[in-house]
PDB file of C-alpha atoms in Angstrom:
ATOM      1  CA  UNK T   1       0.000   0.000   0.000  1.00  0.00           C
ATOM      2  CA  UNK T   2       1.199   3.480  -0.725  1.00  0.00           C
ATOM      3  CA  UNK T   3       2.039   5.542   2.038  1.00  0.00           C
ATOM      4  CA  UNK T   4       0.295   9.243   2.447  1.00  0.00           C
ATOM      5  CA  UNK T   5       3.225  10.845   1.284  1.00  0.00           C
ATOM      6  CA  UNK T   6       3.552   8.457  -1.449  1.00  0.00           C
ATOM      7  CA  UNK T   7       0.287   9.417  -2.763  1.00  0.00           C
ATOM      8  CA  UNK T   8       0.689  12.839  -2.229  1.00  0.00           C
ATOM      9  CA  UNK T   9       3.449  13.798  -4.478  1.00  0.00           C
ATOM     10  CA  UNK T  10       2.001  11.599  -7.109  1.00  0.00           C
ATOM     11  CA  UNK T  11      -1.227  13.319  -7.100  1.00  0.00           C
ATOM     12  CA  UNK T  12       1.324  16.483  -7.655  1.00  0.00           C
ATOM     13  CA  UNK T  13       2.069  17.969  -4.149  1.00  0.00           C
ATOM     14  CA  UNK T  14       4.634  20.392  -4.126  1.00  0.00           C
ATOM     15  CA  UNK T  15       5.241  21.195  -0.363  1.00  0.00           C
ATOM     16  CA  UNK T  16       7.706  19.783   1.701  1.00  0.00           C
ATOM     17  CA  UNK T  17       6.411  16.355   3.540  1.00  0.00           C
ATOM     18  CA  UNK T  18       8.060  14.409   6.322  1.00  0.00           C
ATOM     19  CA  UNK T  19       6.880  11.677   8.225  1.00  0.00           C
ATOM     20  CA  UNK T  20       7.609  11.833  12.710  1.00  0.00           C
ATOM     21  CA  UNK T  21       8.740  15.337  12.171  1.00  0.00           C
ATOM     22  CA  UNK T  22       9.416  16.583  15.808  1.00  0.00           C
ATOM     23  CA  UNK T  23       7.143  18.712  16.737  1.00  0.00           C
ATOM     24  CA  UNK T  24       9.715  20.547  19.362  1.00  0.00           C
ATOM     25  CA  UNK T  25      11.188  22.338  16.220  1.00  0.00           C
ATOM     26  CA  UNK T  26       7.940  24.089  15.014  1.00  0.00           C
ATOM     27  CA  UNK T  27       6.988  25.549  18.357  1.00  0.00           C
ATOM     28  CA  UNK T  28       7.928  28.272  20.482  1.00  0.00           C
ATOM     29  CA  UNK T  29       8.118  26.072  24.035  1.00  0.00           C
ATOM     30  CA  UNK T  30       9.839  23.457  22.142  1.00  0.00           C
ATOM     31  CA  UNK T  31       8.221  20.305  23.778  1.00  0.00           C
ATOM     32  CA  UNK T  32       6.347  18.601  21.776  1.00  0.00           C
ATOM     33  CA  UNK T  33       6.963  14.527  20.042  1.00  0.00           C
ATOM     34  CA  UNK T  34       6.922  13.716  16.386  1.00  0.00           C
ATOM     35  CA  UNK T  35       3.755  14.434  14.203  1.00  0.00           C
ATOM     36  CA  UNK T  36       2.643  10.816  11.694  1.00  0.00           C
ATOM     37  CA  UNK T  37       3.041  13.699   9.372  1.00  0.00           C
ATOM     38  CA  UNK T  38       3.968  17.269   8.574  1.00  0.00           C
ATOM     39  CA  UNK T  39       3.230  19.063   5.701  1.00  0.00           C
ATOM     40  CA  UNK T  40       3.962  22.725   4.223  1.00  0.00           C
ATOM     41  CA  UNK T  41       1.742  23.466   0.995  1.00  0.00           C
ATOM     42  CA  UNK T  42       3.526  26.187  -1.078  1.00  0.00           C
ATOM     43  CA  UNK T  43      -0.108  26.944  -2.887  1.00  0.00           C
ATOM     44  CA  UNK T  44      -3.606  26.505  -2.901  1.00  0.00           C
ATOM     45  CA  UNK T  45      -3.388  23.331  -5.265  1.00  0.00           C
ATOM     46  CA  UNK T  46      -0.829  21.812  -2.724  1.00  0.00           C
ATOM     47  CA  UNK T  47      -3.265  22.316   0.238  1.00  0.00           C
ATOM     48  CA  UNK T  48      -6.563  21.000  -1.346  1.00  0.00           C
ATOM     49  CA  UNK T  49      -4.523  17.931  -2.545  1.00  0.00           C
ATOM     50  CA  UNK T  50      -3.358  17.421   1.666  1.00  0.00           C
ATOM     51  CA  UNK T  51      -6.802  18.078   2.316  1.00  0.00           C
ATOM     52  CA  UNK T  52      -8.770  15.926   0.246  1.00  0.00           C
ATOM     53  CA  UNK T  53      -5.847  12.745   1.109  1.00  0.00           C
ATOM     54  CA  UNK T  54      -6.626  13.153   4.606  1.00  0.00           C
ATOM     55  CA  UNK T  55     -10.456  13.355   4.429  1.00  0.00           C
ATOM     56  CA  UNK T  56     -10.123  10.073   2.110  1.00  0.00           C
ATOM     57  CA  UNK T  57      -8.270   8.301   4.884  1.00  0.00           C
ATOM     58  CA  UNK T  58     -10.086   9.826   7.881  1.00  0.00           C
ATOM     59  CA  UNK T  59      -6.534  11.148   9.141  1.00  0.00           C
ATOM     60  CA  UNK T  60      -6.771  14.248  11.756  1.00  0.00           C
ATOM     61  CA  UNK T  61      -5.221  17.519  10.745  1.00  0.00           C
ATOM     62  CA  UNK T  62      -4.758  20.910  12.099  1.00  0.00           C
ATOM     63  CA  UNK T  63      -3.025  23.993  10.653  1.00  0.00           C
ATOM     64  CA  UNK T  64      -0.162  25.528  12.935  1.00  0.00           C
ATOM     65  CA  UNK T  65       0.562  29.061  12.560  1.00  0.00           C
ATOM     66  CA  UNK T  66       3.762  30.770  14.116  1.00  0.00           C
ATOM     67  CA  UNK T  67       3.320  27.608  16.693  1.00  0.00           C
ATOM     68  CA  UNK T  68       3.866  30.455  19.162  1.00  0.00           C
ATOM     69  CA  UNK T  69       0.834  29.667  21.197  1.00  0.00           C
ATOM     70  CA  UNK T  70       0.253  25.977  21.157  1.00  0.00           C
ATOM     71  CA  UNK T  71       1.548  23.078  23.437  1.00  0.00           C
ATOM     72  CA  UNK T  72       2.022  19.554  21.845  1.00  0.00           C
ATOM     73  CA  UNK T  73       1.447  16.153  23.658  1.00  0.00           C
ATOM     74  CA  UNK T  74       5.189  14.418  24.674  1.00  0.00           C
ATOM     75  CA  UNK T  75       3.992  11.226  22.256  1.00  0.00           C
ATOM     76  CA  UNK T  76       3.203  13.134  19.649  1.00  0.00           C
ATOM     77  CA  UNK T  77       0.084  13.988  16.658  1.00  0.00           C
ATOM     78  CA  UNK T  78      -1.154  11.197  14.921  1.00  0.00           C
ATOM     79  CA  UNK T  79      -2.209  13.039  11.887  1.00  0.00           C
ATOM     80  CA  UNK T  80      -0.904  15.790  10.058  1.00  0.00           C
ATOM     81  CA  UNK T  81       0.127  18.915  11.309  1.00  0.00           C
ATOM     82  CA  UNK T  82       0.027  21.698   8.478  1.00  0.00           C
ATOM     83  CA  UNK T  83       2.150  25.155   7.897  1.00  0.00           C
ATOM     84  CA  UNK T  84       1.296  27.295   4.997  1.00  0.00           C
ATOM     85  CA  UNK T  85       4.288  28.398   3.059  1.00  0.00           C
ATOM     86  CA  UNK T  86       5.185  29.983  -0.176  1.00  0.00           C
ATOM     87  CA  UNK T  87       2.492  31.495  -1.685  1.00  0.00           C
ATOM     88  CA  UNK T  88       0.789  31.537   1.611  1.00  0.00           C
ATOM     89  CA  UNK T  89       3.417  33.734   2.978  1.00  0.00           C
ATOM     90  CA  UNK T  90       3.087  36.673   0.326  1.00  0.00           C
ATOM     91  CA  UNK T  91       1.303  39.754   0.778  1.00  0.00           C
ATOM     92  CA  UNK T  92       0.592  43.419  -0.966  1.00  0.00           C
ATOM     93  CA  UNK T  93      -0.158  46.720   1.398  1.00  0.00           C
ATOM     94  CA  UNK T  94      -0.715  49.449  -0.982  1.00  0.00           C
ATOM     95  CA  UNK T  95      -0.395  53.306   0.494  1.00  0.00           C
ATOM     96  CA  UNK T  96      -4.481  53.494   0.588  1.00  0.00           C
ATOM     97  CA  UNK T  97      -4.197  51.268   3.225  1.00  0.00           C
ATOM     98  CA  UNK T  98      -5.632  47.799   1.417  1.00  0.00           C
ATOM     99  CA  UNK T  99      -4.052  44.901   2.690  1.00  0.00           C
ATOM    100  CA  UNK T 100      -4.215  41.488   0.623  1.00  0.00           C
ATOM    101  CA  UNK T 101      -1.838  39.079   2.746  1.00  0.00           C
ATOM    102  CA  UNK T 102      -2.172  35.084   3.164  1.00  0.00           C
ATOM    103  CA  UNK T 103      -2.652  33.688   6.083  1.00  0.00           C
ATOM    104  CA  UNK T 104       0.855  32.125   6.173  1.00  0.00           C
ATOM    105  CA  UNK T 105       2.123  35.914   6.253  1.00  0.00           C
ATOM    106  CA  UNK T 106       4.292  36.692   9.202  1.00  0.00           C
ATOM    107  CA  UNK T 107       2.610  39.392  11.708  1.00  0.00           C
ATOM    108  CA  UNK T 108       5.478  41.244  12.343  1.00  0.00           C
ATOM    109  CA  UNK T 109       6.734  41.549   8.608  1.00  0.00           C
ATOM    110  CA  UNK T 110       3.377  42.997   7.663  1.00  0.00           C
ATOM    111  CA  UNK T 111       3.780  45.587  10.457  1.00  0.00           C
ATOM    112  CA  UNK T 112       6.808  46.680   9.021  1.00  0.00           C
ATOM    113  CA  UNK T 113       6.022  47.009   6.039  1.00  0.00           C
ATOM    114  CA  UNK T 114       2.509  49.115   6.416  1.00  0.00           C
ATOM    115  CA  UNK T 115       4.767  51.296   9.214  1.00  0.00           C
ATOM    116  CA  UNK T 116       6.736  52.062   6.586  1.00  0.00           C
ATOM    117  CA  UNK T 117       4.780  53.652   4.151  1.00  0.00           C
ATOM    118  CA  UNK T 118       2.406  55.601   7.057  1.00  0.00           C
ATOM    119  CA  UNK T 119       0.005  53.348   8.103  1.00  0.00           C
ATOM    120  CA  UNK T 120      -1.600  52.541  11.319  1.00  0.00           C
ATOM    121  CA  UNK T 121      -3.796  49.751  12.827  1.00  0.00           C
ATOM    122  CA  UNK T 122      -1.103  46.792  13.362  1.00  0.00           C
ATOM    123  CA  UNK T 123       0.836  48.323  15.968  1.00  0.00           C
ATOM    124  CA  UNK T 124      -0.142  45.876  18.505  1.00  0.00           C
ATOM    125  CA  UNK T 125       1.707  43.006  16.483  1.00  0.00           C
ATOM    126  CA  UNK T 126       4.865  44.840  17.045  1.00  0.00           C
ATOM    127  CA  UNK T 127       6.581  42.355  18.918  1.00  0.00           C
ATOM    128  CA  UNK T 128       3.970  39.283  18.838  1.00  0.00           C
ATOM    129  CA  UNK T 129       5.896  36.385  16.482  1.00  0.00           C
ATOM    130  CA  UNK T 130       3.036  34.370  14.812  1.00  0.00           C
ATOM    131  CA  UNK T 131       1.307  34.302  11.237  1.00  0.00           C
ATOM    132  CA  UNK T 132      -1.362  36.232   9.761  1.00  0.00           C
ATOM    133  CA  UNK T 133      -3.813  33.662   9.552  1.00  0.00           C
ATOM    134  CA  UNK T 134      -2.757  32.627  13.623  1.00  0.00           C
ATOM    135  CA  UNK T 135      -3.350  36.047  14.399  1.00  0.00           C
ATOM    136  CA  UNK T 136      -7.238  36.266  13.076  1.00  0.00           C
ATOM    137  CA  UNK T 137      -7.791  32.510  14.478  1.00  0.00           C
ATOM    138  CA  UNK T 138      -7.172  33.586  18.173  1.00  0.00           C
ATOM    139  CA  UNK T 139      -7.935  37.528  17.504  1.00  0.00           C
ATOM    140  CA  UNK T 140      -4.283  38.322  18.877  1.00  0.00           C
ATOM    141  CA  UNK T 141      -4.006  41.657  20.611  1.00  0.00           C
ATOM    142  CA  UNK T 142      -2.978  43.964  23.139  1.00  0.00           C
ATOM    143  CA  UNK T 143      -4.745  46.946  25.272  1.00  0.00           C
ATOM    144  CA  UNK T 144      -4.165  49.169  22.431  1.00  0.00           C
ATOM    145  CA  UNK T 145      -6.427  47.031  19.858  1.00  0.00           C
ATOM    146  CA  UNK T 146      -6.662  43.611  18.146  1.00  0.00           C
ATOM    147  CA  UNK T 147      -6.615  42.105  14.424  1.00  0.00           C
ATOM    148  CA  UNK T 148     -10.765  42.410  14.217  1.00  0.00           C
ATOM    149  CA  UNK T 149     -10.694  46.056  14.688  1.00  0.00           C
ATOM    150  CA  UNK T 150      -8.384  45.969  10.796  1.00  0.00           C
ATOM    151  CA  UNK T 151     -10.395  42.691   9.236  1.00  0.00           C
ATOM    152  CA  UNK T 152     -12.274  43.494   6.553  1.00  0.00           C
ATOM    153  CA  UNK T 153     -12.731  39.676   5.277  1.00  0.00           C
ATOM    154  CA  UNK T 154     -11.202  36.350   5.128  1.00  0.00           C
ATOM    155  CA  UNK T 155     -10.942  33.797   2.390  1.00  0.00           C
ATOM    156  CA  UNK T 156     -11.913  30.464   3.895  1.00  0.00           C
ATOM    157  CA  UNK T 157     -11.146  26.429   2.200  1.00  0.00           C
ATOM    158  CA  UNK T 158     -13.842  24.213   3.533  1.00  0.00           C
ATOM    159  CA  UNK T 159     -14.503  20.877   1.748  1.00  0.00           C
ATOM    160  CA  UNK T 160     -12.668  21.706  -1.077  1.00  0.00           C
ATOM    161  CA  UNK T 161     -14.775  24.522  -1.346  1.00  0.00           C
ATOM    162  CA  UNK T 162     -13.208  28.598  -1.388  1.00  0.00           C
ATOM    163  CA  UNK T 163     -15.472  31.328  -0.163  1.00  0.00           C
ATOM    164  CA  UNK T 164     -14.923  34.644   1.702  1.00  0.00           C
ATOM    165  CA  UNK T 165     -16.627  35.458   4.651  1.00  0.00           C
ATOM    166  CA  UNK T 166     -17.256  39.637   5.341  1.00  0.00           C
ATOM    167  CA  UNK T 167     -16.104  41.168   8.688  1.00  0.00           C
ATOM    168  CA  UNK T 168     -20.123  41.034   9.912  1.00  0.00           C
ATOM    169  CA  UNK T 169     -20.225  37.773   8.948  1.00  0.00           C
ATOM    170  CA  UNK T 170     -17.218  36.747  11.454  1.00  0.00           C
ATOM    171  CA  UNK T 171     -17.923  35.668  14.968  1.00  0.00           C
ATOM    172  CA  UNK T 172     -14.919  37.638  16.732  1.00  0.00           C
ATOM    173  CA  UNK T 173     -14.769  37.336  20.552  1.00  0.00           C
ATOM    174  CA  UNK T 174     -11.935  38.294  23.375  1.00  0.00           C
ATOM    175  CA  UNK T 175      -8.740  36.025  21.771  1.00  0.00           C
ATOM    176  CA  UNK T 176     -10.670  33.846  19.619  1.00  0.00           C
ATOM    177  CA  UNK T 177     -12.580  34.075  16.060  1.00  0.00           C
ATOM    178  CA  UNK T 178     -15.462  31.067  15.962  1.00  0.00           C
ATOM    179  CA  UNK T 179     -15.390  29.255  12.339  1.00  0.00           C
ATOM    180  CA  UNK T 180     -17.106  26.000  11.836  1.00  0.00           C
ATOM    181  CA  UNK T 181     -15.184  22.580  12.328  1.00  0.00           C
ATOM    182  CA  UNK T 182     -12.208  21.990   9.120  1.00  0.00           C
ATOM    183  CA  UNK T 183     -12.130  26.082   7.802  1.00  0.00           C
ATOM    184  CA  UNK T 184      -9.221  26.470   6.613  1.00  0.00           C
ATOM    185  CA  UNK T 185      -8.295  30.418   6.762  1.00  0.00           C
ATOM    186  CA  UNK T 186      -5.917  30.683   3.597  1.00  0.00           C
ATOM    187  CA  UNK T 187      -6.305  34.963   2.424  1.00  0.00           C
ATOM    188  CA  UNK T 188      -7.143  37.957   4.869  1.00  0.00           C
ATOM    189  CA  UNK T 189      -8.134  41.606   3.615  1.00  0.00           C
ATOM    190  CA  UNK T 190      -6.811  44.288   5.961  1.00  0.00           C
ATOM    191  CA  UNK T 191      -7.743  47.556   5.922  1.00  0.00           C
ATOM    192  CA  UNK T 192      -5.398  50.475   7.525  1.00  0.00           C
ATOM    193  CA  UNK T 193      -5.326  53.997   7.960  1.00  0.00           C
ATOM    194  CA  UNK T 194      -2.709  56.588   6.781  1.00  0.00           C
ATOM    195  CA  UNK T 195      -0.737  58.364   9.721  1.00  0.00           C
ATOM    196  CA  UNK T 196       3.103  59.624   9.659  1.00  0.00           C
ATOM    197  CA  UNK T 197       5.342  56.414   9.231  1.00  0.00           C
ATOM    198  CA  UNK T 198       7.391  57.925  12.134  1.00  0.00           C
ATOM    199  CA  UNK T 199       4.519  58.345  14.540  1.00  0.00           C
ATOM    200  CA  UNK T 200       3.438  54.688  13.532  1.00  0.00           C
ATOM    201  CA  UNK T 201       7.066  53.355  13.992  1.00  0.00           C
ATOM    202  CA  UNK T 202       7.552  54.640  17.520  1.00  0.00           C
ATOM    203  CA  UNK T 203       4.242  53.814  18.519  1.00  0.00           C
ATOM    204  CA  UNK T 204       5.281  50.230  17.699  1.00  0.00           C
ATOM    205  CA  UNK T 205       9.281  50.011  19.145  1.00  0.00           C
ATOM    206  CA  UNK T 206       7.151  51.846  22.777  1.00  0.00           C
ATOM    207  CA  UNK T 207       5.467  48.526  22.755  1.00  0.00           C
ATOM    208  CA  UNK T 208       8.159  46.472  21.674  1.00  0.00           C
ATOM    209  CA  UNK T 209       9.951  47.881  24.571  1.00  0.00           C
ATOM    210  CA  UNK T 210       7.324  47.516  26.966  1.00  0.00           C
ATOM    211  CA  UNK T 211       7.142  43.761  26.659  1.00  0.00           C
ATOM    212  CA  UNK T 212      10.677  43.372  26.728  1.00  0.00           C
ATOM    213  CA  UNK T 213      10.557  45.079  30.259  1.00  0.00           C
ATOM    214  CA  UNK T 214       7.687  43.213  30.908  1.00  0.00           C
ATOM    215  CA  UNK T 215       8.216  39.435  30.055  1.00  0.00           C
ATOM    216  CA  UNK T 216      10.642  37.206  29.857  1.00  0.00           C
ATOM    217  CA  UNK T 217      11.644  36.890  25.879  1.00  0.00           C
ATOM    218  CA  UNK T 218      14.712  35.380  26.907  1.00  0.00           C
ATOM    219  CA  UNK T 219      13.271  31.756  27.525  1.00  0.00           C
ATOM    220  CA  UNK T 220      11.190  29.333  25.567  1.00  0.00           C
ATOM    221  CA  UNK T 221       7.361  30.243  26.394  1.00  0.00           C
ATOM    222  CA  UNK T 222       4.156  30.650  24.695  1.00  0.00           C
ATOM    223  CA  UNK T 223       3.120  33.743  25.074  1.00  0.00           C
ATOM    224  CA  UNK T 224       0.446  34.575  28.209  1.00  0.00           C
ATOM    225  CA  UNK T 225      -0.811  30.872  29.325  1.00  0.00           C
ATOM    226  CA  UNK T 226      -4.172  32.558  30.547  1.00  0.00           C
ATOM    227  CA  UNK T 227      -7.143  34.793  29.324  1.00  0.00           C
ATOM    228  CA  UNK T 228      -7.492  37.351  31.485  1.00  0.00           C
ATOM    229  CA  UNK T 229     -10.394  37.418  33.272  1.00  0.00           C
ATOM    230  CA  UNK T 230     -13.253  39.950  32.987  1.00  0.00           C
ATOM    231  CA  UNK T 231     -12.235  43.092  34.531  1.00  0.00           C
ATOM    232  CA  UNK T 232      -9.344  41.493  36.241  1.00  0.00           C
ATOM    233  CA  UNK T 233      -5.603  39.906  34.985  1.00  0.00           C
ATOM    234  CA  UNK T 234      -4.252  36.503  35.024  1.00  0.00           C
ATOM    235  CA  UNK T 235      -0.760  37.290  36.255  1.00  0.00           C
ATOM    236  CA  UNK T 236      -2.196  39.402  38.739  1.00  0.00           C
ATOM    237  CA  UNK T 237      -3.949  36.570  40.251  1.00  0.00           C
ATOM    238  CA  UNK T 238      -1.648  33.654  39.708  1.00  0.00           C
ATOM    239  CA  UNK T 239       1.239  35.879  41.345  1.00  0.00           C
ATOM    240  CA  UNK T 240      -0.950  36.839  44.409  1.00  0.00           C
ATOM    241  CA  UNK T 241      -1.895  33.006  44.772  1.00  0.00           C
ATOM    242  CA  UNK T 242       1.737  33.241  45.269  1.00  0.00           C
ATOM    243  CA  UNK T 243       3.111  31.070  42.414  1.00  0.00           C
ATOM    244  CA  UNK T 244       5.845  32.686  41.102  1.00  0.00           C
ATOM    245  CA  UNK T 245       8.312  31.032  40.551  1.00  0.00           C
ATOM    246  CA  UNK T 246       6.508  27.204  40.975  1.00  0.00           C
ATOM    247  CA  UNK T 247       8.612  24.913  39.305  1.00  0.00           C
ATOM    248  CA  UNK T 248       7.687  21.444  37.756  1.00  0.00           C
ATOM    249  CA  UNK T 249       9.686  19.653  35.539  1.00  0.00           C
ATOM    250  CA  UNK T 250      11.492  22.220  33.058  1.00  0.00           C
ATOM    251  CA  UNK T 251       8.230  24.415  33.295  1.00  0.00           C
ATOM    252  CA  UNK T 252       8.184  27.373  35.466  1.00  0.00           C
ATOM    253  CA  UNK T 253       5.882  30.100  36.188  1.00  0.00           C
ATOM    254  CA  UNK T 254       7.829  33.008  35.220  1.00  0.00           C
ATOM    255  CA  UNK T 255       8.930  35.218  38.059  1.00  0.00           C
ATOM    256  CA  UNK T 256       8.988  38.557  35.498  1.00  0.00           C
ATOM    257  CA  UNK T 257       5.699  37.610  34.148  1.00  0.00           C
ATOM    258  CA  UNK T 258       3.431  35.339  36.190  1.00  0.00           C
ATOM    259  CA  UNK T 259       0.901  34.631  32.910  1.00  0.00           C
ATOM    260  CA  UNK T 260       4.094  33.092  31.552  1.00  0.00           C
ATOM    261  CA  UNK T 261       5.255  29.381  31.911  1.00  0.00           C
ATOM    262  CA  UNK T 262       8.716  29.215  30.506  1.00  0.00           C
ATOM    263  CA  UNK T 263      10.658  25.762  30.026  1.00  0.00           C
ATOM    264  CA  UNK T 264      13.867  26.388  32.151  1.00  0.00           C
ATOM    265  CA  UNK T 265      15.393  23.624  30.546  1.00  0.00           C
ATOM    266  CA  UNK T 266      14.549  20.014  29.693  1.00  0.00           C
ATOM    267  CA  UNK T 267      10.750  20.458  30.347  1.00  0.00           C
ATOM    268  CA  UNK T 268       7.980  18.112  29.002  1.00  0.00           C
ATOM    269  CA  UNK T 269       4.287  18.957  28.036  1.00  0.00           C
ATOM    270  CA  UNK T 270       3.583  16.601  30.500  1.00  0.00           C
ATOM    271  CA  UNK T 271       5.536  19.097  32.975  1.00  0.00           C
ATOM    272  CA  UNK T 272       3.180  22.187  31.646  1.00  0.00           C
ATOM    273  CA  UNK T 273       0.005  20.626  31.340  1.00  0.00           C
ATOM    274  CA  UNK T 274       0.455  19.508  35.480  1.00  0.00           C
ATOM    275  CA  UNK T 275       1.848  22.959  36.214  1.00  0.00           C
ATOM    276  CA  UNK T 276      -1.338  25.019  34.920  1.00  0.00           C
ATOM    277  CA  UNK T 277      -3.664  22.688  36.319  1.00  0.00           C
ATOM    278  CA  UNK T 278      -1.911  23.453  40.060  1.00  0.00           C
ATOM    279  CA  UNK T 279      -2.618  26.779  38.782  1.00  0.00           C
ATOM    280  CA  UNK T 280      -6.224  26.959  38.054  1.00  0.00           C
ATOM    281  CA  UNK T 281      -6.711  24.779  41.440  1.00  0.00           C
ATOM    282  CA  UNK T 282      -4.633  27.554  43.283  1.00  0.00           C
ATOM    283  CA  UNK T 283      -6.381  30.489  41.282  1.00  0.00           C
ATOM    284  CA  UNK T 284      -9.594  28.972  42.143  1.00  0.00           C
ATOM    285  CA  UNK T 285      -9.558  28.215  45.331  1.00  0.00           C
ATOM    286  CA  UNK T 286      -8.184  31.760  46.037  1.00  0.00           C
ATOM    287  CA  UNK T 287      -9.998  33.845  44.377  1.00  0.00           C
ATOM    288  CA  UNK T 288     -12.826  31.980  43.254  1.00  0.00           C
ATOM    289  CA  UNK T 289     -12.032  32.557  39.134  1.00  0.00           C
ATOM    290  CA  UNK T 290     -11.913  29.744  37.041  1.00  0.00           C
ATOM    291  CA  UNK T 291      -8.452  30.358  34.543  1.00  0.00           C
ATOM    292  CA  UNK T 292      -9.429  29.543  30.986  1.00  0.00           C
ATOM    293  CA  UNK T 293      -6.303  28.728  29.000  1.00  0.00           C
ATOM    294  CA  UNK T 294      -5.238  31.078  25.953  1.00  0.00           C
ATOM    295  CA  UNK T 295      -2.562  28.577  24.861  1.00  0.00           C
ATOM    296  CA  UNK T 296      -3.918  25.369  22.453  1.00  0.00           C
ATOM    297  CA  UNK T 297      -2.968  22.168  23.740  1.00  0.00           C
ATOM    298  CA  UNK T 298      -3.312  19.715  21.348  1.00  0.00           C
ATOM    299  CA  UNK T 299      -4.301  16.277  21.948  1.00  0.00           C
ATOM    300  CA  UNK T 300      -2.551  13.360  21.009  1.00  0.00           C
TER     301      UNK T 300
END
């Protein structure tokens, strides 16, 4: 029998493919065991070729962004774990402030380049390391604004089908954008406004600096574990539960940031999936506040 990958570049996929890819190298923590299979489609025939394969053989897949917010099981993902490359990773800001970028588009590149040329509305990616289509998925933001306040629409694959949904149409909430089960966000239309490129750039290095005052970017971490809760903030409460610090495994709750588990060295998921469980027990029986987690942990 042919294997999937096999079959794949006979029916004419381009991408790179490789079988117990470890999934430590494609994630910010880096933890994480080997995926059955990874894939990067370089363009829209690549990915509806993965797709359809793995529908035909019932395999389970999920589409990883910057894998800077994501924590994968120690044995592993017994499907296919996809990154959208080449053409995916292209994008066009024009001076009016349109912005045509696919999802596979790094955040912080696109910030640059729509600083550049005087326009304003991505200053709060300054900083945050992820892709485009990451960025809409979990409705990354700051205080000073999120992606949904720029999204103008989204170009969706869903059973081999392409449509575009229109900013009303999309379900936007704190950190999270609700699409039905296997979308597939592949485009996103942007739309900026025009401001002086110098005003835009310093607004963006001010918060560049602030998280690098703020949380510690020198170890491997995932971003804020936690959503905040309403009217209230997840470090606050984990560091008042007094958990700073808390150590298990190589996972630590970070004693510049306390919304931060960093691997210290040598840490497991097994290590980080125990340590924010003490800390929603802790949290909870504190403060009576339930911790909901920001960070996708994937099943295995």
């Amino acid at each position: 029998m042919k294997t999937l990958s096999t079959a794949l570049r006979e029916a004419g996929f381009s991408g790179r493919l490789s079988e117990g890819e470890p999934l430590s190298q494609h994630c910010s923590l880096r933890v994480g065991g080997p995926a059955a299979l990874y894939a990067e489609p370089e363009e829209m025939r690549d990915l509806e070729t993965l797709l359809s394969a793995l529908g035909e053989r019932d395999l389970p897949w999920m589409i990883l962004g910057g894998g800077t917010n994501v924590l994968f099981p120690d044995g592993g993902y017994p499907g296919c774990v996809v990154r959208l490359q080449g053409s995916f990773r292209e994008f066009d800001v024009d001076e009016e402030g349109e912005v045509d970028a696919g999802a596979g588009a790094a955040t912080q590149v696109l910030f640059a380049a729509a600083a550049r040329i005087g326009l304003t509305g991505m200053e709060f990616a300054a900083g945050i390391p992820g892709t485009l289509g990451g960025a809409v998925r979990m409705n990354a933001g700051t205080g000073t604004g999120s992606i949904a306040d720029v999204v103008q629409r989204i170009q969706i694959l869903k059973g081999g089908i392409l449509s575009w949904k229109e900013r009303e149409e999309l379900a936007f909430a704190y950190r999270r954008l609700t699409l039905s089960p296997g979308s597939v966000i592949t485009r996103v239309n942007l739309k900026l406004a025009r401001d002086d490129a110098r005003a835009v750039l310093a607004r963006g290095n001010r918060i560049m600096e602030g998280r690098r005052s703020s949380q510690p970017l020198e170890l491997p971490s995932a971003g804020c574990w936690f959503l905040n809760p309403r009217d209230d903030s997840a470090g606050r409460l984990i560091e008042k539960a007094g958990l700073k610090g808390r150590r298990i495994g190589g996972a630590e709750v970070s004693a510049v940031h306390a919304n931060f588990l960093v691997n210290v060295g040598g840490a497991a998921s097994s290590d980080f999936i125990e340590l924010a469980e003490e800390i929603r027990t802790a949290v909870r029986k504190k403060f009576g506040i339930l911790l909901e987690e920001e960070v996708q942990v994937v099943q295995g």
